[in-house]
Structures are given as C-alpha cells and as structure tokens.
Amino acid sequence: MSLIQEIRALAADALAVLRHPDARGAVLLYSALAAVFFVYSVATAGILWTLASALIGVALLPVVEFITHKYVLHWLDLARTSPTAQFWNRVHYAHHMDPKDTRVILAHPASVVLLVSVVAGLSWLVGLRPIAPVVAIAFALFAFYEIVHFACHMDGDMRSRYFTARRQEHALHHYVDENRNFGITTAIADRLLGTRIVDKKALVRSPTARNLGYTGDFADRYPYLKRDETPPAGRTRPE
C-alpha cells in the first residue's frame, strides 16, 4: 500500500468511526473545543508557542497514555469505595468486562475534563504558560485517541495498516493479557518499557484480563461492582 493509499484508508477508517452514533458526539465535541482553544491560543499566546505546545503534546502522548492506562485505569483499589468504584466502572472496568459494548468504549466526558485539567495544572506548575495552547492540544489529542480506541473495538474491518495494527495489539490487551499493550494510539511506550507483545502464541491467557483482578475475596469484601451475569457469549476471543 502506497503512502497516498494509506492516507485515504486512514481517512476512511476515521470517518467510519465518526459515523457511529456512540462515537460521533464526543469526538466532535473534543475537536470543537480544541479548535476554539487553538484560535484563542494563536490570538493570545502567539503561533510559535501554540505550535511548540502542540509538538510537546504529541511527544508526551505515549507517556501520558501509558501512565494513565496502567496506573489509573487499571488501579484495582478504586473499587474499595462505592463512589470510586462507580467512577472506575464507567471509565474502564465495564469496558474490560464487555469490550464490544460501544456505550462504554469512550471515556466519560467528566473524566476527559478531569484529565485535561490535570495536564493544564501540571503545565502551569512547571511554568508552561499561558496554558491555553496546552488545553488546545490536549483536547485535540484526546479526540484522536478516542477515534483510534473506538476503531479498535467497533465491528467491521479496518482499511488502513495503522488502524489494523492498533486493533490487533489492543485485542491482545483485552482478551489475552491485560498487563501488555497499554498504548492505544502508539506502541512506543510499550516498546521502551517491555510491555509490548504482538504474538498471541507467546502469551499465556491471564485469568484477570476481563475483570482486572476484581474477583474472589476482594470482590466479596468490596461488592460495589459485583455482577451476577457472565460476559456475553462470543466476546471472549480477539478478533
């Protein structure tokens, strides 16, 4: 596949995501917020700082993605109290329990605002000011992240090599070993930290890939998310 063909395939895959009703609204919202903040950033902070912030954001995306996924979204201790358990259920636990449920693939908008606020706050503390460009690139990258993540789970084949590769690696995370392939948009961090795997045969299926460790005595002690039903049939193997 030539570069031009890959670009066309990428556009087709992204449009397929945007046509899905469970993805379209959130992605368009984050894209619109990014556009508004970019315009404001160029007017108030200047084009150079806006572009510099964009480059910094792109460079940090693999790190932020990896840390958030591994150490926040997979943090079992969030199930210890009812409020945090409900938060965890919406932002990630329900998604692992049923990876094909398109209603819980995307992050809850409240968690997006929280993450962008944390990034903006940290940027302000380390002196990356004004923070409008940081907020702009954060929303833009989150829109991109959500497109890629939704594409990894939605029905139908992907046309581009990029989306196909990301879907295959992410399927191993969900259906074989939840401690591998934390990256969604890229495998850079997984490569550097030794958590990337592409060969299913090299993995032993993890017993907690679907429940993230919320089982047994722990679930009995903190029963806020206990379910009577088992994961839906036909949704236990990678595509």
PDB file of C-alpha atoms in Angstrom:
ATOM      1  CA  MET A   1       0.000   0.000   0.000  1.00  0.00           C
ATOM      2  CA  SER A   2       1.420   3.373  -1.041  1.00  0.00           C
ATOM      3  CA  LEU A   3       1.521   6.396   1.239  1.00  0.00           C
ATOM      4  CA  ILE A   4      -1.363   8.015  -0.629  1.00  0.00           C
ATOM      5  CA  GLN A   5      -3.415   4.839  -0.328  1.00  0.00           C
ATOM      6  CA  GLU A   6      -2.662   4.624   3.386  1.00  0.00           C
ATOM      7  CA  ILE A   7      -3.748   8.233   3.909  1.00  0.00           C
ATOM      8  CA  ARG A   8      -7.000   7.553   2.090  1.00  0.00           C
ATOM      9  CA  ALA A   9      -7.537   4.399   4.146  1.00  0.00           C
ATOM     10  CA  LEU A  10      -6.862   6.310   7.361  1.00  0.00           C
ATOM     11  CA  ALA A  11      -9.444   8.910   6.398  1.00  0.00           C
ATOM     12  CA  ALA A  12     -11.980   6.202   5.551  1.00  0.00           C
ATOM     13  CA  ASP A  13     -11.403   4.446   8.885  1.00  0.00           C
ATOM     14  CA  ALA A  14     -11.724   7.702  10.835  1.00  0.00           C
ATOM     15  CA  LEU A  15     -14.948   8.565   9.011  1.00  0.00           C
ATOM     16  CA  ALA A  16     -16.310   5.109   9.810  1.00  0.00           C
ATOM     17  CA  VAL A  17     -15.802   5.885  13.495  1.00  0.00           C
ATOM     18  CA  LEU A  18     -17.442   9.295  13.171  1.00  0.00           C
ATOM     19  CA  ARG A  19     -20.480   7.728  11.538  1.00  0.00           C
ATOM     20  CA  HIS A  20     -21.104   5.613  14.630  1.00  0.00           C
ATOM     21  CA  PRO A  21     -23.632   7.321  16.944  1.00  0.00           C
ATOM     22  CA  ASP A  22     -21.797   6.224  20.101  1.00  0.00           C
ATOM     23  CA  ALA A  23     -18.582   7.941  18.968  1.00  0.00           C
ATOM     24  CA  ARG A  24     -19.561  10.905  16.844  1.00  0.00           C
ATOM     25  CA  GLY A  25     -20.808  13.306  19.525  1.00  0.00           C
ATOM     26  CA  ALA A  26     -17.846  13.049  21.893  1.00  0.00           C
ATOM     27  CA  VAL A  27     -15.201  13.201  19.163  1.00  0.00           C
ATOM     28  CA  LEU A  28     -16.811  16.221  17.526  1.00  0.00           C
ATOM     29  CA  LEU A  29     -17.139  17.931  20.918  1.00  0.00           C
ATOM     30  CA  TYR A  30     -13.450  17.487  21.777  1.00  0.00           C
ATOM     31  CA  SER A  31     -12.461  18.559  18.268  1.00  0.00           C
ATOM     32  CA  ALA A  32     -14.585  21.698  18.537  1.00  0.00           C
ATOM     33  CA  LEU A  33     -13.094  22.556  21.941  1.00  0.00           C
ATOM     34  CA  ALA A  34      -9.606  22.024  20.537  1.00  0.00           C
ATOM     35  CA  ALA A  35     -10.355  24.347  17.604  1.00  0.00           C
ATOM     36  CA  VAL A  36     -11.708  27.077  19.891  1.00  0.00           C
ATOM     37  CA  PHE A  37      -8.702  26.916  22.190  1.00  0.00           C
ATOM     38  CA  PHE A  38      -6.286  26.876  19.238  1.00  0.00           C
ATOM     39  CA  VAL A  39      -7.799  30.040  17.828  1.00  0.00           C
ATOM     40  CA  TYR A  40      -7.690  31.664  21.264  1.00  0.00           C
ATOM     41  CA  SER A  41      -4.105  30.460  21.746  1.00  0.00           C
ATOM     42  CA  VAL A  42      -2.871  31.906  18.475  1.00  0.00           C
ATOM     43  CA  ALA A  43      -4.542  35.230  19.307  1.00  0.00           C
ATOM     44  CA  THR A  44      -3.240  35.452  22.884  1.00  0.00           C
ATOM     45  CA  ALA A  45      -0.086  33.326  23.095  1.00  0.00           C
ATOM     46  CA  GLY A  46       1.155  33.555  19.524  1.00  0.00           C
ATOM     47  CA  ILE A  47       1.645  30.993  16.794  1.00  0.00           C
ATOM     48  CA  LEU A  48       5.125  29.922  17.932  1.00  0.00           C
ATOM     49  CA  TRP A  49       4.118  28.945  21.470  1.00  0.00           C
ATOM     50  CA  THR A  50       0.955  27.300  20.147  1.00  0.00           C
ATOM     51  CA  LEU A  51       2.964  25.160  17.717  1.00  0.00           C
ATOM     52  CA  ALA A  52       5.587  24.405  20.382  1.00  0.00           C
ATOM     53  CA  SER A  53       2.846  23.235  22.746  1.00  0.00           C
ATOM     54  CA  ALA A  54       1.460  21.005  20.010  1.00  0.00           C
ATOM     55  CA  LEU A  55       4.867  19.399  19.458  1.00  0.00           C
ATOM     56  CA  ILE A  56       5.371  18.876  23.200  1.00  0.00           C
ATOM     57  CA  GLY A  57       1.902  17.335  23.487  1.00  0.00           C
ATOM     58  CA  VAL A  58       2.491  14.909  20.622  1.00  0.00           C
ATOM     59  CA  ALA A  59       5.846  13.901  22.116  1.00  0.00           C
ATOM     60  CA  LEU A  60       4.319  13.288  25.560  1.00  0.00           C
ATOM     61  CA  LEU A  61       1.216  11.445  24.309  1.00  0.00           C
ATOM     62  CA  PRO A  62       2.723   7.920  24.532  1.00  0.00           C
ATOM     63  CA  VAL A  63       3.893   8.569  28.104  1.00  0.00           C
ATOM     64  CA  VAL A  64       0.620  10.093  29.305  1.00  0.00           C
ATOM     65  CA  GLU A  65      -1.351   7.347  27.583  1.00  0.00           C
ATOM     66  CA  PHE A  66       0.736   4.583  29.165  1.00  0.00           C
ATOM     67  CA  ILE A  67       0.751   6.035  32.688  1.00  0.00           C
ATOM     68  CA  THR A  68      -2.977   6.806  32.685  1.00  0.00           C
ATOM     69  CA  HIS A  69      -3.923   3.385  31.348  1.00  0.00           C
ATOM     70  CA  LYS A  70      -1.616   1.286  33.507  1.00  0.00           C
ATOM     71  CA  TYR A  71      -1.622   3.174  36.800  1.00  0.00           C
ATOM     72  CA  VAL A  72      -5.062   4.845  36.870  1.00  0.00           C
ATOM     73  CA  LEU A  73      -7.496   2.887  34.696  1.00  0.00           C
ATOM     74  CA  HIS A  74      -6.167  -0.455  35.963  1.00  0.00           C
ATOM     75  CA  TRP A  75      -5.930   0.650  39.597  1.00  0.00           C
ATOM     76  CA  LEU A  76      -7.911  -2.038  41.436  1.00  0.00           C
ATOM     77  CA  ASP A  77      -8.021  -0.033  44.666  1.00  0.00           C
ATOM     78  CA  LEU A  78     -10.568   2.273  43.052  1.00  0.00           C
ATOM     79  CA  ALA A  79     -13.109  -0.474  43.760  1.00  0.00           C
ATOM     80  CA  ARG A  80     -12.678  -0.125  47.529  1.00  0.00           C
ATOM     81  CA  THR A  81     -15.354   2.561  47.965  1.00  0.00           C
ATOM     82  CA  SER A  82     -18.733   2.955  46.334  1.00  0.00           C
ATOM     83  CA  PRO A  83     -18.094   6.394  44.705  1.00  0.00           C
ATOM     84  CA  THR A  84     -14.683   5.455  43.298  1.00  0.00           C
ATOM     85  CA  ALA A  85     -15.980   2.048  42.241  1.00  0.00           C
ATOM     86  CA  GLN A  86     -18.742   3.652  40.185  1.00  0.00           C
ATOM     87  CA  PHE A  87     -16.201   6.018  38.643  1.00  0.00           C
ATOM     88  CA  TRP A  88     -13.873   3.114  37.808  1.00  0.00           C
ATOM     89  CA  ASN A  89     -16.753   1.106  36.396  1.00  0.00           C
ATOM     90  CA  ARG A  90     -17.621   3.854  33.940  1.00  0.00           C
ATOM     91  CA  VAL A  91     -14.122   4.823  32.887  1.00  0.00           C
ATOM     92  CA  HIS A  92     -12.676   1.332  32.432  1.00  0.00           C
ATOM     93  CA  TYR A  93     -13.994  -1.687  34.350  1.00  0.00           C
ATOM     94  CA  ALA A  94     -17.237  -2.049  32.372  1.00  0.00           C
ATOM     95  CA  HIS A  95     -15.218  -1.674  29.186  1.00  0.00           C
ATOM     96  CA  HIS A  96     -12.994  -4.633  30.081  1.00  0.00           C
ATOM     97  CA  MET A  97     -15.960  -6.711  31.143  1.00  0.00           C
ATOM     98  CA  ASP A  98     -17.541  -6.254  27.705  1.00  0.00           C
ATOM     99  CA  PRO A  99     -15.066  -4.748  25.194  1.00  0.00           C
ATOM    100  CA  LYS A 100     -17.667  -4.812  22.416  1.00  0.00           C
ATOM    101  CA  ASP A 101     -20.181  -2.626  24.249  1.00  0.00           C
ATOM    102  CA  THR A 102     -19.883   0.593  22.260  1.00  0.00           C
ATOM    103  CA  ARG A 103     -21.599   2.566  25.018  1.00  0.00           C
ATOM    104  CA  VAL A 104     -18.554   2.300  27.298  1.00  0.00           C
ATOM    105  CA  ILE A 105     -15.642   2.406  24.837  1.00  0.00           C
ATOM    106  CA  LEU A 106     -15.194   6.165  25.025  1.00  0.00           C
ATOM    107  CA  ALA A 107     -14.217   7.897  28.240  1.00  0.00           C
ATOM    108  CA  HIS A 108     -16.918   9.696  30.177  1.00  0.00           C
ATOM    109  CA  PRO A 109     -16.758  13.437  29.334  1.00  0.00           C
ATOM    110  CA  ALA A 110     -16.258  14.234  33.024  1.00  0.00           C
ATOM    111  CA  SER A 111     -13.101  12.122  33.098  1.00  0.00           C
ATOM    112  CA  VAL A 112     -11.848  13.887  29.976  1.00  0.00           C
ATOM    113  CA  VAL A 113     -12.309  17.294  31.587  1.00  0.00           C
ATOM    114  CA  LEU A 114     -10.570  15.974  34.707  1.00  0.00           C
ATOM    115  CA  LEU A 115      -7.585  14.691  32.741  1.00  0.00           C
ATOM    116  CA  VAL A 116      -7.258  17.889  30.688  1.00  0.00           C
ATOM    117  CA  SER A 117      -7.458  19.915  33.913  1.00  0.00           C
ATOM    118  CA  VAL A 118      -4.686  17.831  35.480  1.00  0.00           C
ATOM    119  CA  VAL A 119      -2.482  18.277  32.407  1.00  0.00           C
ATOM    120  CA  ALA A 120      -3.166  22.013  32.352  1.00  0.00           C
ATOM    121  CA  GLY A 121      -2.473  22.303  36.075  1.00  0.00           C
ATOM    122  CA  LEU A 122       0.827  20.445  35.817  1.00  0.00           C
ATOM    123  CA  SER A 123       1.818  22.608  32.852  1.00  0.00           C
ATOM    124  CA  TRP A 124       1.113  25.747  34.846  1.00  0.00           C
ATOM    125  CA  LEU A 125       3.137  24.457  37.814  1.00  0.00           C
ATOM    126  CA  VAL A 126       6.218  23.752  35.688  1.00  0.00           C
ATOM    127  CA  GLY A 127       5.984  27.147  34.013  1.00  0.00           C
ATOM    128  CA  LEU A 128       4.443  26.245  30.653  1.00  0.00           C
ATOM    129  CA  ARG A 129       2.302  29.359  30.412  1.00  0.00           C
ATOM    130  CA  PRO A 130      -0.063  30.548  29.090  1.00  0.00           C
ATOM    131  CA  ILE A 131      -1.894  27.226  29.283  1.00  0.00           C
ATOM    132  CA  ALA A 132      -4.477  27.813  26.525  1.00  0.00           C
ATOM    133  CA  PRO A 133      -2.247  26.075  23.927  1.00  0.00           C
ATOM    134  CA  VAL A 134      -1.814  23.139  26.311  1.00  0.00           C
ATOM    135  CA  VAL A 135      -5.570  22.787  26.685  1.00  0.00           C
ATOM    136  CA  ALA A 136      -5.990  23.016  22.918  1.00  0.00           C
ATOM    137  CA  ILE A 137      -3.555  20.219  22.107  1.00  0.00           C
ATOM    138  CA  ALA A 138      -4.899  18.118  24.995  1.00  0.00           C
ATOM    139  CA  PHE A 139      -8.423  18.171  23.571  1.00  0.00           C
ATOM    140  CA  ALA A 140      -7.127  17.560  20.017  1.00  0.00           C
ATOM    141  CA  LEU A 141      -5.072  14.557  21.092  1.00  0.00           C
ATOM    142  CA  PHE A 142      -7.967  13.202  23.107  1.00  0.00           C
ATOM    143  CA  ALA A 143     -10.208  13.383  20.037  1.00  0.00           C
ATOM    144  CA  PHE A 144      -7.546  11.447  18.119  1.00  0.00           C
ATOM    145  CA  TYR A 145      -7.178   8.940  20.963  1.00  0.00           C
ATOM    146  CA  GLU A 146     -10.921   8.296  21.075  1.00  0.00           C
ATOM    147  CA  ILE A 147     -11.081   7.722  17.316  1.00  0.00           C
ATOM    148  CA  VAL A 148      -8.292   5.148  17.479  1.00  0.00           C
ATOM    149  CA  HIS A 149      -9.700   3.449  20.578  1.00  0.00           C
ATOM    150  CA  PHE A 150     -13.202   3.211  19.156  1.00  0.00           C
ATOM    151  CA  ALA A 151     -11.803   1.822  15.905  1.00  0.00           C
ATOM    152  CA  CYS A 152     -10.087  -0.918  17.906  1.00  0.00           C
ATOM    153  CA  HIS A 153     -13.452  -2.193  19.138  1.00  0.00           C
ATOM    154  CA  MET A 154     -16.095  -1.394  16.553  1.00  0.00           C
ATOM    155  CA  ASP A 155     -17.406  -4.035  14.160  1.00  0.00           C
ATOM    156  CA  GLY A 156     -16.087  -4.231  10.622  1.00  0.00           C
ATOM    157  CA  ASP A 157     -12.611  -4.425   9.158  1.00  0.00           C
ATOM    158  CA  MET A 158     -10.196  -1.507   9.113  1.00  0.00           C
ATOM    159  CA  ARG A 159      -8.734  -0.485   5.748  1.00  0.00           C
ATOM    160  CA  SER A 160      -5.504   1.165   6.897  1.00  0.00           C
ATOM    161  CA  ARG A 161      -2.394  -0.608   8.139  1.00  0.00           C
ATOM    162  CA  TYR A 162      -2.229   1.739  11.135  1.00  0.00           C
ATOM    163  CA  PHE A 163      -5.742   1.065  12.456  1.00  0.00           C
ATOM    164  CA  THR A 164      -5.416  -2.652  11.723  1.00  0.00           C
ATOM    165  CA  ALA A 165      -2.178  -2.896  13.715  1.00  0.00           C
ATOM    166  CA  ARG A 166      -3.549  -0.923  16.640  1.00  0.00           C
ATOM    167  CA  ARG A 167      -6.693  -3.096  16.712  1.00  0.00           C
ATOM    168  CA  GLN A 168      -4.679  -6.342  16.711  1.00  0.00           C
ATOM    169  CA  GLU A 169      -2.406  -5.263  19.548  1.00  0.00           C
ATOM    170  CA  HIS A 170      -5.261  -3.845  21.614  1.00  0.00           C
ATOM    171  CA  ALA A 171      -7.211  -7.102  21.235  1.00  0.00           C
ATOM    172  CA  LEU A 172      -4.360  -8.932  22.969  1.00  0.00           C
ATOM    173  CA  HIS A 173      -4.627  -6.478  25.872  1.00  0.00           C
ATOM    174  CA  HIS A 174      -8.333  -7.145  26.311  1.00  0.00           C
ATOM    175  CA  TYR A 175      -8.636 -10.837  25.573  1.00  0.00           C
ATOM    176  CA  VAL A 176      -5.274 -12.368  26.460  1.00  0.00           C
ATOM    177  CA  ASP A 177      -3.180 -10.316  28.918  1.00  0.00           C
ATOM    178  CA  GLU A 178      -4.298  -7.009  30.398  1.00  0.00           C
ATOM    179  CA  ASN A 179      -0.731  -6.321  31.535  1.00  0.00           C
ATOM    180  CA  ARG A 180       0.500  -5.907  27.963  1.00  0.00           C
ATOM    181  CA  ASN A 181      -0.034  -3.351  25.203  1.00  0.00           C
ATOM    182  CA  PHE A 182      -1.186  -0.379  27.269  1.00  0.00           C
ATOM    183  CA  GLY A 183      -0.661   2.020  24.381  1.00  0.00           C
ATOM    184  CA  ILE A 184      -3.699   2.849  22.272  1.00  0.00           C
ATOM    185  CA  THR A 185      -2.505   5.250  19.585  1.00  0.00           C
ATOM    186  CA  THR A 186       1.086   4.020  19.580  1.00  0.00           C
ATOM    187  CA  ALA A 187       3.259   1.194  20.898  1.00  0.00           C
ATOM    188  CA  ILE A 188       6.230   3.463  21.656  1.00  0.00           C
ATOM    189  CA  ALA A 189       5.927   3.364  25.458  1.00  0.00           C
ATOM    190  CA  ASP A 190       5.232  -0.378  25.459  1.00  0.00           C
ATOM    191  CA  ARG A 191       8.343  -0.953  23.363  1.00  0.00           C
ATOM    192  CA  LEU A 192      10.508   1.115  25.699  1.00  0.00           C
ATOM    193  CA  LEU A 193       9.104  -0.431  28.888  1.00  0.00           C
ATOM    194  CA  GLY A 194       8.942  -4.026  27.721  1.00  0.00           C
ATOM    195  CA  THR A 195       5.163  -4.470  27.791  1.00  0.00           C
ATOM    196  CA  ARG A 196       4.541  -4.761  24.060  1.00  0.00           C
ATOM    197  CA  ILE A 197       3.538  -8.097  22.569  1.00  0.00           C
ATOM    198  CA  VAL A 198       2.309  -8.879  19.069  1.00  0.00           C
ATOM    199  CA  ASP A 199       2.429 -12.674  19.043  1.00  0.00           C
ATOM    200  CA  LYS A 200      -0.565 -14.245  20.756  1.00  0.00           C
ATOM    201  CA  LYS A 201       1.241 -17.591  20.904  1.00  0.00           C
ATOM    202  CA  ALA A 202       3.926 -16.050  23.118  1.00  0.00           C
ATOM    203  CA  LEU A 203       1.337 -15.176  25.787  1.00  0.00           C
ATOM    204  CA  VAL A 204      -0.381 -17.191  28.472  1.00  0.00           C
ATOM    205  CA  ARG A 205      -4.002 -16.118  28.856  1.00  0.00           C
ATOM    206  CA  SER A 206      -4.443 -14.051  32.017  1.00  0.00           C
ATOM    207  CA  PRO A 207      -7.349 -15.096  34.259  1.00  0.00           C
ATOM    208  CA  THR A 208      -7.990 -11.435  35.077  1.00  0.00           C
ATOM    209  CA  ALA A 209      -7.975  -9.982  31.559  1.00  0.00           C
ATOM    210  CA  ARG A 210     -11.722  -9.358  31.736  1.00  0.00           C
ATOM    211  CA  ASN A 211     -12.193  -8.440  35.414  1.00  0.00           C
ATOM    212  CA  LEU A 212      -8.878  -6.634  36.109  1.00  0.00           C
ATOM    213  CA  GLY A 213      -8.487  -8.587  39.361  1.00  0.00           C
ATOM    214  CA  TYR A 214     -11.893  -7.680  40.730  1.00  0.00           C
ATOM    215  CA  THR A 215     -12.810 -11.195  41.798  1.00  0.00           C
ATOM    216  CA  GLY A 216     -12.732 -13.661  44.671  1.00  0.00           C
ATOM    217  CA  ASP A 217     -12.210 -12.382  48.205  1.00  0.00           C
ATOM    218  CA  PHE A 218     -11.528  -8.843  47.009  1.00  0.00           C
ATOM    219  CA  ALA A 219     -14.889  -8.603  45.223  1.00  0.00           C
ATOM    220  CA  ASP A 220     -16.621 -10.143  48.237  1.00  0.00           C
ATOM    221  CA  ARG A 221     -15.047  -7.562  50.548  1.00  0.00           C
ATOM    222  CA  TYR A 222     -15.893  -4.661  48.233  1.00  0.00           C
ATOM    223  CA  PRO A 223     -19.063  -5.813  46.435  1.00  0.00           C
ATOM    224  CA  TYR A 224     -19.912  -2.473  44.803  1.00  0.00           C
ATOM    225  CA  LEU A 225     -19.412  -3.813  41.270  1.00  0.00           C
ATOM    226  CA  LYS A 226     -20.352  -7.452  41.689  1.00  0.00           C
ATOM    227  CA  ARG A 227     -22.365  -8.841  38.814  1.00  0.00           C
ATOM    228  CA  ASP A 228     -24.456 -11.964  38.561  1.00  0.00           C
ATOM    229  CA  GLU A 229     -24.080 -12.373  34.829  1.00  0.00           C
ATOM    230  CA  THR A 230     -21.041 -13.608  32.958  1.00  0.00           C
ATOM    231  CA  PRO A 231     -19.552 -11.740  29.972  1.00  0.00           C
ATOM    232  CA  PRO A 232     -21.699 -12.110  26.851  1.00  0.00           C
ATOM    233  CA  ALA A 233     -21.089 -15.239  24.784  1.00  0.00           C
ATOM    234  CA  GLY A 234     -18.970 -14.788  21.709  1.00  0.00           C
ATOM    235  CA  ARG A 235     -16.990 -11.914  23.195  1.00  0.00           C
ATOM    236  CA  THR A 236     -14.163 -13.822  24.821  1.00  0.00           C
ATOM    237  CA  ARG A 237     -11.622 -14.053  21.988  1.00  0.00           C
ATOM    238  CA  PRO A 238      -9.740 -11.426  19.996  1.00  0.00           C
ATOM    239  CA  GLU A 239     -10.991 -10.747  16.528  1.00  0.00           C
TER     240      GLU A 239
END
